[in-house]
Amino acid sequence: MAPSTTGRELSGARIAVVGASGALGSLVAAELERRGARLLVVGRDADRLTALGTGVPVVADLGDAGAGDAVVAAAREHLGGLDGLVNAAGVVAFGALVDTPDEVVEELFLTNVVGPLFLLRRVVPLLEESRGFVLQISAVVADRPMPRMAAYSASKAAQSAVATALRTELRRSRVDVYDVRPPHTETGLATRPLSGEAPGLPPGKDPADVARRIVDALAAGEQDLPAEAF
């Protein structure tokens, strides 16, 4: 699936969706399938992946350096290669930094930054073969860090920085890198923090609309998608 100036042809595209059992990841996977993509759905919970009813399930923990190896092996076995990687996995925490436990800071960076780096190191060579793409779903706090979300904001800013750097690094390989930073979305993630309590937030975006906008951006070749684009 070669890139073009008008974006990506999704029909028949071989795409791995990491975090596919999550609220937003499952909707992105469903939208990609609707447009004809062939999927690997990647996550930690085998039952939830199977319940999606789409794609080839790959059970892997993003915090494990071997997760990328599992994705590559499954892509070669079931799809004959890979045209794209969508990372929709992520965790959140709230509260003042001094009240945030060390292990929570560590988990935020393991899931939101370190794990994705492990994954990319292993998957990028496969994407170079197909001149494919990487799409990372970050968050508005990457651009606008928030008080009582310092560690979370920092992890998302780091994730966005990876995308910015890779976009240039992989240009010669013709691998496109998409950095998507949606505004607050009603996925329920804020009700499941690693620690702390969510601040009062205005009503968020409909996750189905956000998922559709993300896939539209992929199809159109919009590689930088800030919150105001939703």
JSON list of C-alpha atoms in Angstrom, two decimals:
[
{"chain": "A", "resi": 1, "resn": "MET", "atom": "CA", "xyz": [0.00, 0.00, 0.00]},
{"chain": "A", "resi": 2, "resn": "ALA", "atom": "CA", "xyz": [2.19, 2.85, -1.22]},
{"chain": "A", "resi": 3, "resn": "PRO", "atom": "CA", "xyz": [1.69, 6.39, 0.07]},
{"chain": "A", "resi": 4, "resn": "SER", "atom": "CA", "xyz": [0.34, 9.10, -2.17]},
{"chain": "A", "resi": 5, "resn": "THR", "atom": "CA", "xyz": [-0.17, 12.83, -2.01]},
{"chain": "A", "resi": 6, "resn": "THR", "atom": "CA", "xyz": [-3.84, 12.22, -1.35]},
{"chain": "A", "resi": 7, "resn": "GLY", "atom": "CA", "xyz": [-3.42, 9.85, 1.59]},
{"chain": "A", "resi": 8, "resn": "ARG", "atom": "CA", "xyz": [-4.03, 6.14, 2.00]},
{"chain": "A", "resi": 9, "resn": "GLU", "atom": "CA", "xyz": [-6.16, 3.57, 0.25]},
{"chain": "A", "resi": 10, "resn": "LEU", "atom": "CA", "xyz": [-7.66, 1.59, 3.13]},
{"chain": "A", "resi": 11, "resn": "SER", "atom": "CA", "xyz": [-9.45, -1.16, 1.22]},
{"chain": "A", "resi": 12, "resn": "GLY", "atom": "CA", "xyz": [-7.27, -4.24, 1.51]},
{"chain": "A", "resi": 13, "resn": "ALA", "atom": "CA", "xyz": [-4.72, -2.48, 3.73]},
{"chain": "A", "resi": 14, "resn": "ARG", "atom": "CA", "xyz": [-3.09, -4.70, 6.37]},
{"chain": "A", "resi": 15, "resn": "ILE", "atom": "CA", "xyz": [-3.25, -2.78, 9.66]},
{"chain": "A", "resi": 16, "resn": "ALA", "atom": "CA", "xyz": [-2.44, -3.62, 13.28]},
{"chain": "A", "resi": 17, "resn": "VAL", "atom": "CA", "xyz": [-4.51, -1.75, 15.87]},
{"chain": "A", "resi": 18, "resn": "VAL", "atom": "CA", "xyz": [-2.86, -1.78, 19.30]},
{"chain": "A", "resi": 19, "resn": "GLY", "atom": "CA", "xyz": [-5.25, -1.13, 22.17]},
{"chain": "A", "resi": 20, "resn": "ALA", "atom": "CA", "xyz": [-8.08, -2.48, 20.02]},
{"chain": "A", "resi": 21, "resn": "SER", "atom": "CA", "xyz": [-10.12, -3.63, 23.01]},
{"chain": "A", "resi": 22, "resn": "GLY", "atom": "CA", "xyz": [-10.28, -0.11, 24.43]},
{"chain": "A", "resi": 23, "resn": "ALA", "atom": "CA", "xyz": [-13.20, 2.26, 23.85]},
{"chain": "A", "resi": 24, "resn": "LEU", "atom": "CA", "xyz": [-11.54, 4.35, 21.15]},
{"chain": "A", "resi": 25, "resn": "GLY", "atom": "CA", "xyz": [-9.33, 1.60, 19.74]},
{"chain": "A", "resi": 26, "resn": "SER", "atom": "CA", "xyz": [-12.32, -0.69, 19.15]},
{"chain": "A", "resi": 27, "resn": "LEU", "atom": "CA", "xyz": [-14.15, 2.06, 17.29]},
{"chain": "A", "resi": 28, "resn": "VAL", "atom": "CA", "xyz": [-11.10, 2.84, 15.14]},
{"chain": "A", "resi": 29, "resn": "ALA", "atom": "CA", "xyz": [-10.77, -0.87, 14.34]},
{"chain": "A", "resi": 30, "resn": "ALA", "atom": "CA", "xyz": [-14.45, -1.09, 13.41]},
{"chain": "A", "resi": 31, "resn": "GLU", "atom": "CA", "xyz": [-14.17, 1.97, 11.15]},
{"chain": "A", "resi": 32, "resn": "LEU", "atom": "CA", "xyz": [-11.08, 0.58, 9.43]},
{"chain": "A", "resi": 33, "resn": "GLU", "atom": "CA", "xyz": [-12.84, -2.74, 8.86]},
{"chain": "A", "resi": 34, "resn": "ARG", "atom": "CA", "xyz": [-15.85, -0.93, 7.46]},
{"chain": "A", "resi": 35, "resn": "ARG", "atom": "CA", "xyz": [-13.56, 0.65, 4.88]},
{"chain": "A", "resi": 36, "resn": "GLY", "atom": "CA", "xyz": [-12.13, -2.70, 3.87]},
{"chain": "A", "resi": 37, "resn": "ALA", "atom": "CA", "xyz": [-8.93, -2.98, 5.92]},
{"chain": "A", "resi": 38, "resn": "ARG", "atom": "CA", "xyz": [-7.58, -6.35, 7.03]},
{"chain": "A", "resi": 39, "resn": "LEU", "atom": "CA", "xyz": [-6.76, -6.18, 10.72]},
{"chain": "A", "resi": 40, "resn": "LEU", "atom": "CA", "xyz": [-4.67, -7.49, 13.55]},
{"chain": "A", "resi": 41, "resn": "VAL", "atom": "CA", "xyz": [-6.33, -6.47, 16.82]},
{"chain": "A", "resi": 42, "resn": "VAL", "atom": "CA", "xyz": [-3.78, -6.26, 19.62]},
{"chain": "A", "resi": 43, "resn": "GLY", "atom": "CA", "xyz": [-4.36, -6.08, 23.37]},
{"chain": "A", "resi": 44, "resn": "ARG", "atom": "CA", "xyz": [-3.83, -7.79, 26.72]},
{"chain": "A", "resi": 45, "resn": "ASP", "atom": "CA", "xyz": [-7.25, -9.43, 27.13]},
{"chain": "A", "resi": 46, "resn": "ALA", "atom": "CA", "xyz": [-7.89, -12.39, 24.81]},
{"chain": "A", "resi": 47, "resn": "ASP", "atom": "CA", "xyz": [-11.62, -12.55, 25.59]},
{"chain": "A", "resi": 48, "resn": "ARG", "atom": "CA", "xyz": [-12.18, -8.86, 24.84]},
{"chain": "A", "resi": 49, "resn": "LEU", "atom": "CA", "xyz": [-10.25, -9.13, 21.59]},
{"chain": "A", "resi": 50, "resn": "THR", "atom": "CA", "xyz": [-12.27, -12.13, 20.50]},
{"chain": "A", "resi": 51, "resn": "ALA", "atom": "CA", "xyz": [-15.50, -10.35, 21.44]},
{"chain": "A", "resi": 52, "resn": "LEU", "atom": "CA", "xyz": [-14.69, -7.60, 18.93]},
{"chain": "A", "resi": 53, "resn": "GLY", "atom": "CA", "xyz": [-15.59, -10.01, 16.16]},
{"chain": "A", "resi": 54, "resn": "THR", "atom": "CA", "xyz": [-13.08, -8.48, 13.79]},
{"chain": "A", "resi": 55, "resn": "GLY", "atom": "CA", "xyz": [-9.53, -9.11, 12.71]},
{"chain": "A", "resi": 56, "resn": "VAL", "atom": "CA", "xyz": [-6.93, -11.56, 13.96]},
{"chain": "A", "resi": 57, "resn": "PRO", "atom": "CA", "xyz": [-6.47, -11.27, 17.74]},
{"chain": "A", "resi": 58, "resn": "VAL", "atom": "CA", "xyz": [-2.92, -10.87, 19.03]},
{"chain": "A", "resi": 59, "resn": "VAL", "atom": "CA", "xyz": [-2.56, -11.05, 22.80]},
{"chain": "A", "resi": 60, "resn": "ALA", "atom": "CA", "xyz": [0.34, -8.84, 23.87]},
{"chain": "A", "resi": 61, "resn": "ASP", "atom": "CA", "xyz": [1.18, -6.36, 26.60]},
{"chain": "A", "resi": 62, "resn": "LEU", "atom": "CA", "xyz": [2.50, -3.07, 25.24]},
{"chain": "A", "resi": 63, "resn": "GLY", "atom": "CA", "xyz": [4.80, -2.76, 28.24]},
{"chain": "A", "resi": 64, "resn": "ASP", "atom": "CA", "xyz": [6.57, -5.97, 27.22]},
{"chain": "A", "resi": 65, "resn": "ALA", "atom": "CA", "xyz": [9.41, -5.50, 24.75]},
{"chain": "A", "resi": 66, "resn": "GLY", "atom": "CA", "xyz": [8.30, -8.72, 23.03]},
{"chain": "A", "resi": 67, "resn": "ALA", "atom": "CA", "xyz": [4.92, -7.28, 22.02]},
{"chain": "A", "resi": 68, "resn": "GLY", "atom": "CA", "xyz": [6.35, -5.96, 18.77]},
{"chain": "A", "resi": 69, "resn": "ASP", "atom": "CA", "xyz": [7.80, -9.36, 17.93]},
{"chain": "A", "resi": 70, "resn": "ALA", "atom": "CA", "xyz": [4.34, -10.90, 18.39]},
{"chain": "A", "resi": 71, "resn": "VAL", "atom": "CA", "xyz": [2.78, -8.29, 16.09]},
{"chain": "A", "resi": 72, "resn": "VAL", "atom": "CA", "xyz": [5.42, -8.83, 13.40]},
{"chain": "A", "resi": 73, "resn": "ALA", "atom": "CA", "xyz": [5.07, -12.62, 13.57]},
{"chain": "A", "resi": 74, "resn": "ALA", "atom": "CA", "xyz": [1.26, -12.46, 13.36]},
{"chain": "A", "resi": 75, "resn": "ALA", "atom": "CA", "xyz": [1.38, -9.96, 10.50]},
{"chain": "A", "resi": 76, "resn": "ARG", "atom": "CA", "xyz": [3.67, -12.19, 8.45]},
{"chain": "A", "resi": 77, "resn": "GLU", "atom": "CA", "xyz": [1.69, -15.34, 9.23]},
{"chain": "A", "resi": 78, "resn": "HIS", "atom": "CA", "xyz": [-1.86, -14.06, 8.78]},
{"chain": "A", "resi": 79, "resn": "LEU", "atom": "CA", "xyz": [-1.55, -11.03, 6.48]},
{"chain": "A", "resi": 80, "resn": "GLY", "atom": "CA", "xyz": [1.68, -11.61, 4.58]},
{"chain": "A", "resi": 81, "resn": "GLY", "atom": "CA", "xyz": [3.08, -8.31, 5.84]},
{"chain": "A", "resi": 82, "resn": "LEU", "atom": "CA", "xyz": [1.89, -5.05, 7.31]},
{"chain": "A", "resi": 83, "resn": "ASP", "atom": "CA", "xyz": [0.86, -1.71, 5.80]},
{"chain": "A", "resi": 84, "resn": "GLY", "atom": "CA", "xyz": [0.11, 0.24, 8.95]},
{"chain": "A", "resi": 85, "resn": "LEU", "atom": "CA", "xyz": [0.26, 0.42, 12.72]},
{"chain": "A", "resi": 86, "resn": "VAL", "atom": "CA", "xyz": [-2.31, 2.32, 14.81]},
{"chain": "A", "resi": 87, "resn": "ASN", "atom": "CA", "xyz": [-1.46, 2.78, 18.48]},
{"chain": "A", "resi": 88, "resn": "ALA", "atom": "CA", "xyz": [-4.63, 3.54, 20.45]},
{"chain": "A", "resi": 89, "resn": "ALA", "atom": "CA", "xyz": [-3.37, 2.23, 23.80]},
{"chain": "A", "resi": 90, "resn": "GLY", "atom": "CA", "xyz": [-2.88, 4.53, 26.78]},
{"chain": "A", "resi": 91, "resn": "VAL", "atom": "CA", "xyz": [-3.36, 5.13, 30.49]},
{"chain": "A", "resi": 92, "resn": "VAL", "atom": "CA", "xyz": [-4.05, 8.28, 32.52]},
{"chain": "A", "resi": 93, "resn": "ALA", "atom": "CA", "xyz": [-3.49, 9.58, 36.06]},
{"chain": "A", "resi": 94, "resn": "PHE", "atom": "CA", "xyz": [-4.59, 12.73, 37.86]},
{"chain": "A", "resi": 95, "resn": "GLY", "atom": "CA", "xyz": [-3.49, 14.73, 40.86]},
{"chain": "A", "resi": 96, "resn": "ALA", "atom": "CA", "xyz": [-0.65, 16.94, 41.99]},
{"chain": "A", "resi": 97, "resn": "LEU", "atom": "CA", "xyz": [2.76, 15.60, 41.03]},
{"chain": "A", "resi": 98, "resn": "VAL", "atom": "CA", "xyz": [3.89, 15.34, 44.67]},
{"chain": "A", "resi": 99, "resn": "ASP", "atom": "CA", "xyz": [0.89, 13.10, 45.36]},
{"chain": "A", "resi": 100, "resn": "THR", "atom": "CA", "xyz": [1.48, 10.85, 42.35]},
{"chain": "A", "resi": 101, "resn": "PRO", "atom": "CA", "xyz": [3.18, 7.58, 43.39]},
{"chain": "A", "resi": 102, "resn": "ASP", "atom": "CA", "xyz": [6.47, 6.68, 41.75]},
{"chain": "A", "resi": 103, "resn": "GLU", "atom": "CA", "xyz": [5.00, 3.48, 40.36]},
{"chain": "A", "resi": 104, "resn": "VAL", "atom": "CA", "xyz": [2.21, 5.46, 38.68]},
{"chain": "A", "resi": 105, "resn": "VAL", "atom": "CA", "xyz": [4.69, 7.79, 36.99]},
{"chain": "A", "resi": 106, "resn": "GLU", "atom": "CA", "xyz": [6.58, 4.71, 35.85]},
{"chain": "A", "resi": 107, "resn": "GLU", "atom": "CA", "xyz": [3.44, 3.02, 34.50]},
{"chain": "A", "resi": 108, "resn": "LEU", "atom": "CA", "xyz": [2.38, 6.17, 32.64]},
{"chain": "A", "resi": 109, "resn": "PHE", "atom": "CA", "xyz": [5.69, 6.31, 30.80]},
{"chain": "A", "resi": 110, "resn": "LEU", "atom": "CA", "xyz": [5.91, 2.54, 30.27]},
{"chain": "A", "resi": 111, "resn": "THR", "atom": "CA", "xyz": [2.50, 2.37, 28.58]},
{"chain": "A", "resi": 112, "resn": "ASN", "atom": "CA", "xyz": [2.43, 5.75, 26.85]},
{"chain": "A", "resi": 113, "resn": "VAL", "atom": "CA", "xyz": [6.08, 6.13, 25.81]},
{"chain": "A", "resi": 114, "resn": "VAL", "atom": "CA", "xyz": [8.50, 3.27, 26.47]},
{"chain": "A", "resi": 115, "resn": "GLY", "atom": "CA", "xyz": [6.21, 0.46, 25.30]},
{"chain": "A", "resi": 116, "resn": "PRO", "atom": "CA", "xyz": [5.38, 2.23, 22.03]},
{"chain": "A", "resi": 117, "resn": "LEU", "atom": "CA", "xyz": [9.10, 2.79, 21.43]},
{"chain": "A", "resi": 118, "resn": "PHE", "atom": "CA", "xyz": [9.76, -0.93, 21.97]},
{"chain": "A", "resi": 119, "resn": "LEU", "atom": "CA", "xyz": [6.91, -1.67, 19.55]},
{"chain": "A", "resi": 120, "resn": "LEU", "atom": "CA", "xyz": [8.08, 0.75, 16.87]},
{"chain": "A", "resi": 121, "resn": "ARG", "atom": "CA", "xyz": [11.66, -0.56, 16.94]},
{"chain": "A", "resi": 122, "resn": "ARG", "atom": "CA", "xyz": [10.37, -3.97, 15.92]},
{"chain": "A", "resi": 123, "resn": "VAL", "atom": "CA", "xyz": [7.53, -3.03, 13.58]},
{"chain": "A", "resi": 124, "resn": "VAL", "atom": "CA", "xyz": [9.10, -0.21, 11.56]},
{"chain": "A", "resi": 125, "resn": "PRO", "atom": "CA", "xyz": [11.29, -2.55, 9.44]},
{"chain": "A", "resi": 126, "resn": "LEU", "atom": "CA", "xyz": [8.12, -4.37, 8.33]},
{"chain": "A", "resi": 127, "resn": "LEU", "atom": "CA", "xyz": [6.47, -1.06, 7.47]},
{"chain": "A", "resi": 128, "resn": "GLU", "atom": "CA", "xyz": [9.53, -0.02, 5.47]},
{"chain": "A", "resi": 129, "resn": "GLU", "atom": "CA", "xyz": [8.99, -3.07, 3.27]},
{"chain": "A", "resi": 130, "resn": "SER", "atom": "CA", "xyz": [5.47, -1.87, 2.37]},
{"chain": "A", "resi": 131, "resn": "ARG", "atom": "CA", "xyz": [6.10, 1.89, 2.57]},
{"chain": "A", "resi": 132, "resn": "GLY", "atom": "CA", "xyz": [3.41, 1.89, 5.20]},
{"chain": "A", "resi": 133, "resn": "PHE", "atom": "CA", "xyz": [2.41, 4.17, 8.03]},
{"chain": "A", "resi": 134, "resn": "VAL", "atom": "CA", "xyz": [2.41, 4.68, 11.79]},
{"chain": "A", "resi": 135, "resn": "LEU", "atom": "CA", "xyz": [-0.52, 6.48, 13.46]},
{"chain": "A", "resi": 136, "resn": "GLN", "atom": "CA", "xyz": [-0.18, 7.37, 17.12]},
{"chain": "A", "resi": 137, "resn": "ILE", "atom": "CA", "xyz": [-3.16, 8.60, 19.12]},
{"chain": "A", "resi": 138, "resn": "SER", "atom": "CA", "xyz": [-1.84, 11.04, 21.70]},
{"chain": "A", "resi": 139, "resn": "ALA", "atom": "CA", "xyz": [-3.95, 13.74, 23.41]},
{"chain": "A", "resi": 140, "resn": "VAL", "atom": "CA", "xyz": [-4.59, 17.47, 23.58]},
{"chain": "A", "resi": 141, "resn": "VAL", "atom": "CA", "xyz": [-2.35, 17.68, 26.68]},
{"chain": "A", "resi": 142, "resn": "ALA", "atom": "CA", "xyz": [0.64, 17.03, 24.43]},
{"chain": "A", "resi": 143, "resn": "ASP", "atom": "CA", "xyz": [0.12, 20.60, 23.18]},
{"chain": "A", "resi": 144, "resn": "ARG", "atom": "CA", "xyz": [-1.52, 22.09, 26.25]},
{"chain": "A", "resi": 145, "resn": "PRO", "atom": "CA", "xyz": [-0.15, 20.47, 29.44]},
{"chain": "A", "resi": 146, "resn": "MET", "atom": "CA", "xyz": [-2.58, 20.68, 32.33]},
{"chain": "A", "resi": 147, "resn": "PRO", "atom": "CA", "xyz": [-2.08, 21.19, 36.07]},
{"chain": "A", "resi": 148, "resn": "ARG", "atom": "CA", "xyz": [-2.77, 18.09, 38.15]},
{"chain": "A", "resi": 149, "resn": "MET", "atom": "CA", "xyz": [-1.90, 16.07, 35.05]},
{"chain": "A", "resi": 150, "resn": "ALA", "atom": "CA", "xyz": [1.85, 16.81, 34.91]},
{"chain": "A", "resi": 151, "resn": "ALA", "atom": "CA", "xyz": [3.10, 13.26, 34.49]},
{"chain": "A", "resi": 152, "resn": "TYR", "atom": "CA", "xyz": [0.32, 12.32, 32.06]},
{"chain": "A", "resi": 153, "resn": "SER", "atom": "CA", "xyz": [0.87, 15.50, 30.03]},
{"chain": "A", "resi": 154, "resn": "ALA", "atom": "CA", "xyz": [4.60, 14.82, 29.91]},
{"chain": "A", "resi": 155, "resn": "SER", "atom": "CA", "xyz": [4.06, 11.25, 28.69]},
{"chain": "A", "resi": 156, "resn": "LYS", "atom": "CA", "xyz": [1.75, 12.39, 25.91]},
{"chain": "A", "resi": 157, "resn": "ALA", "atom": "CA", "xyz": [4.11, 15.20, 24.90]},
{"chain": "A", "resi": 158, "resn": "ALA", "atom": "CA", "xyz": [6.90, 12.62, 24.66]},
{"chain": "A", "resi": 159, "resn": "GLN", "atom": "CA", "xyz": [4.71, 10.39, 22.49]},
{"chain": "A", "resi": 160, "resn": "SER", "atom": "CA", "xyz": [4.02, 13.32, 20.19]},
{"chain": "A", "resi": 161, "resn": "ALA", "atom": "CA", "xyz": [7.74, 14.14, 20.04]},
{"chain": "A", "resi": 162, "resn": "VAL", "atom": "CA", "xyz": [8.45, 10.60, 18.87]},
{"chain": "A", "resi": 163, "resn": "ALA", "atom": "CA", "xyz": [6.03, 11.05, 15.98]},
{"chain": "A", "resi": 164, "resn": "THR", "atom": "CA", "xyz": [7.55, 14.41, 14.99]},
{"chain": "A", "resi": 165, "resn": "ALA", "atom": "CA", "xyz": [11.06, 12.98, 14.98]},
{"chain": "A", "resi": 166, "resn": "LEU", "atom": "CA", "xyz": [10.11, 9.80, 13.13]},
{"chain": "A", "resi": 167, "resn": "ARG", "atom": "CA", "xyz": [8.26, 11.71, 10.43]},
{"chain": "A", "resi": 168, "resn": "THR", "atom": "CA", "xyz": [11.61, 13.08, 9.25]},
{"chain": "A", "resi": 169, "resn": "GLU", "atom": "CA", "xyz": [13.65, 10.01, 10.17]},
{"chain": "A", "resi": 170, "resn": "LEU", "atom": "CA", "xyz": [11.47, 7.71, 8.06]},
{"chain": "A", "resi": 171, "resn": "ARG", "atom": "CA", "xyz": [10.88, 10.06, 5.14]},
{"chain": "A", "resi": 172, "resn": "ARG", "atom": "CA", "xyz": [13.51, 8.38, 3.00]},
{"chain": "A", "resi": 173, "resn": "SER", "atom": "CA", "xyz": [11.90, 5.00, 3.71]},
{"chain": "A", "resi": 174, "resn": "ARG", "atom": "CA", "xyz": [8.55, 6.53, 2.66]},
{"chain": "A", "resi": 175, "resn": "VAL", "atom": "CA", "xyz": [6.87, 5.49, 5.89]},
{"chain": "A", "resi": 176, "resn": "ASP", "atom": "CA", "xyz": [4.25, 8.10, 6.84]},
{"chain": "A", "resi": 177, "resn": "VAL", "atom": "CA", "xyz": [3.88, 9.08, 10.50]},
{"chain": "A", "resi": 178, "resn": "TYR", "atom": "CA", "xyz": [0.58, 10.45, 11.81]},
{"chain": "A", "resi": 179, "resn": "ASP", "atom": "CA", "xyz": [0.35, 12.27, 15.14]},
{"chain": "A", "resi": 180, "resn": "VAL", "atom": "CA", "xyz": [-3.26, 12.55, 16.33]},
{"chain": "A", "resi": 181, "resn": "ARG", "atom": "CA", "xyz": [-4.04, 14.63, 19.44]},
{"chain": "A", "resi": 182, "resn": "PRO", "atom": "CA", "xyz": [-7.80, 14.55, 20.08]},
{"chain": "A", "resi": 183, "resn": "PRO", "atom": "CA", "xyz": [-9.55, 16.72, 22.67]},
{"chain": "A", "resi": 184, "resn": "HIS", "atom": "CA", "xyz": [-11.29, 15.26, 25.72]},
{"chain": "A", "resi": 185, "resn": "THR", "atom": "CA", "xyz": [-13.41, 12.36, 24.47]},
{"chain": "A", "resi": 186, "resn": "GLU", "atom": "CA", "xyz": [-16.08, 10.41, 26.35]},
{"chain": "A", "resi": 187, "resn": "THR", "atom": "CA", "xyz": [-14.27, 7.07, 26.27]},
{"chain": "A", "resi": 188, "resn": "GLY", "atom": "CA", "xyz": [-14.54, 6.51, 30.02]},
{"chain": "A", "resi": 189, "resn": "LEU", "atom": "CA", "xyz": [-10.74, 6.60, 30.40]},
{"chain": "A", "resi": 190, "resn": "ALA", "atom": "CA", "xyz": [-11.00, 9.50, 32.86]},
{"chain": "A", "resi": 191, "resn": "THR", "atom": "CA", "xyz": [-13.07, 7.26, 35.16]},
{"chain": "A", "resi": 192, "resn": "ARG", "atom": "CA", "xyz": [-10.30, 4.63, 35.22]},
{"chain": "A", "resi": 193, "resn": "PRO", "atom": "CA", "xyz": [-7.14, 6.54, 36.22]},
{"chain": "A", "resi": 194, "resn": "LEU", "atom": "CA", "xyz": [-4.09, 4.83, 37.65]},
{"chain": "A", "resi": 195, "resn": "SER", "atom": "CA", "xyz": [-4.38, 7.29, 40.54]},
{"chain": "A", "resi": 196, "resn": "GLY", "atom": "CA", "xyz": [-6.19, 10.46, 41.54]},
{"chain": "A", "resi": 197, "resn": "GLU", "atom": "CA", "xyz": [-9.55, 11.79, 40.42]},
{"chain": "A", "resi": 198, "resn": "ALA", "atom": "CA", "xyz": [-10.39, 13.55, 37.19]},
{"chain": "A", "resi": 199, "resn": "PRO", "atom": "CA", "xyz": [-10.97, 17.29, 37.45]},
{"chain": "A", "resi": 200, "resn": "GLY", "atom": "CA", "xyz": [-14.29, 18.73, 36.42]},
{"chain": "A", "resi": 201, "resn": "LEU", "atom": "CA", "xyz": [-14.33, 18.45, 32.65]},
{"chain": "A", "resi": 202, "resn": "PRO", "atom": "CA", "xyz": [-16.86, 19.77, 30.15]},
{"chain": "A", "resi": 203, "resn": "PRO", "atom": "CA", "xyz": [-18.68, 17.17, 28.06]},
{"chain": "A", "resi": 204, "resn": "GLY", "atom": "CA", "xyz": [-16.24, 15.49, 25.70]},
{"chain": "A", "resi": 205, "resn": "LYS", "atom": "CA", "xyz": [-16.44, 14.48, 22.08]},
{"chain": "A", "resi": 206, "resn": "ASP", "atom": "CA", "xyz": [-18.41, 11.47, 20.94]},
{"chain": "A", "resi": 207, "resn": "PRO", "atom": "CA", "xyz": [-15.82, 8.67, 20.59]},
{"chain": "A", "resi": 208, "resn": "ALA", "atom": "CA", "xyz": [-17.47, 7.36, 17.41]},
{"chain": "A", "resi": 209, "resn": "ASP", "atom": "CA", "xyz": [-17.07, 10.79, 15.82]},
{"chain": "A", "resi": 210, "resn": "VAL", "atom": "CA", "xyz": [-13.44, 10.97, 16.96]},
{"chain": "A", "resi": 211, "resn": "ALA", "atom": "CA", "xyz": [-12.69, 7.50, 15.57]},
{"chain": "A", "resi": 212, "resn": "ARG", "atom": "CA", "xyz": [-14.27, 8.44, 12.24]},
{"chain": "A", "resi": 213, "resn": "ARG", "atom": "CA", "xyz": [-12.25, 11.67, 12.10]},
{"chain": "A", "resi": 214, "resn": "ILE", "atom": "CA", "xyz": [-9.03, 9.78, 12.78]},
{"chain": "A", "resi": 215, "resn": "VAL", "atom": "CA", "xyz": [-9.66, 7.33, 9.95]},
{"chain": "A", "resi": 216, "resn": "ASP", "atom": "CA", "xyz": [-10.70, 10.18, 7.66]},
{"chain": "A", "resi": 217, "resn": "ALA", "atom": "CA", "xyz": [-7.36, 11.85, 8.40]},
{"chain": "A", "resi": 218, "resn": "LEU", "atom": "CA", "xyz": [-5.51, 8.65, 7.60]},
{"chain": "A", "resi": 219, "resn": "ALA", "atom": "CA", "xyz": [-7.32, 8.30, 4.30]},
{"chain": "A", "resi": 220, "resn": "ALA", "atom": "CA", "xyz": [-6.72, 11.95, 3.44]},
{"chain": "A", "resi": 221, "resn": "GLY", "atom": "CA", "xyz": [-3.03, 12.03, 4.41]},
{"chain": "A", "resi": 222, "resn": "GLU", "atom": "CA", "xyz": [-3.45, 14.54, 7.29]},
{"chain": "A", "resi": 223, "resn": "GLN", "atom": "CA", "xyz": [-0.37, 13.57, 9.26]},
{"chain": "A", "resi": 224, "resn": "ASP", "atom": "CA", "xyz": [-0.66, 16.22, 12.00]},
{"chain": "A", "resi": 225, "resn": "LEU", "atom": "CA", "xyz": [-4.08, 16.35, 13.63]},
{"chain": "A", "resi": 226, "resn": "PRO", "atom": "CA", "xyz": [-4.33, 18.69, 16.65]},
{"chain": "A", "resi": 227, "resn": "ALA", "atom": "CA", "xyz": [-7.33, 18.95, 18.97]},
{"chain": "A", "resi": 228, "resn": "GLU", "atom": "CA", "xyz": [-8.86, 21.86, 17.08]},
{"chain": "A", "resi": 229, "resn": "ALA", "atom": "CA", "xyz": [-9.11, 19.66, 13.95]},
{"chain": "A", "resi": 230, "resn": "PHE", "atom": "CA", "xyz": [-11.84, 17.55, 15.58]}
]
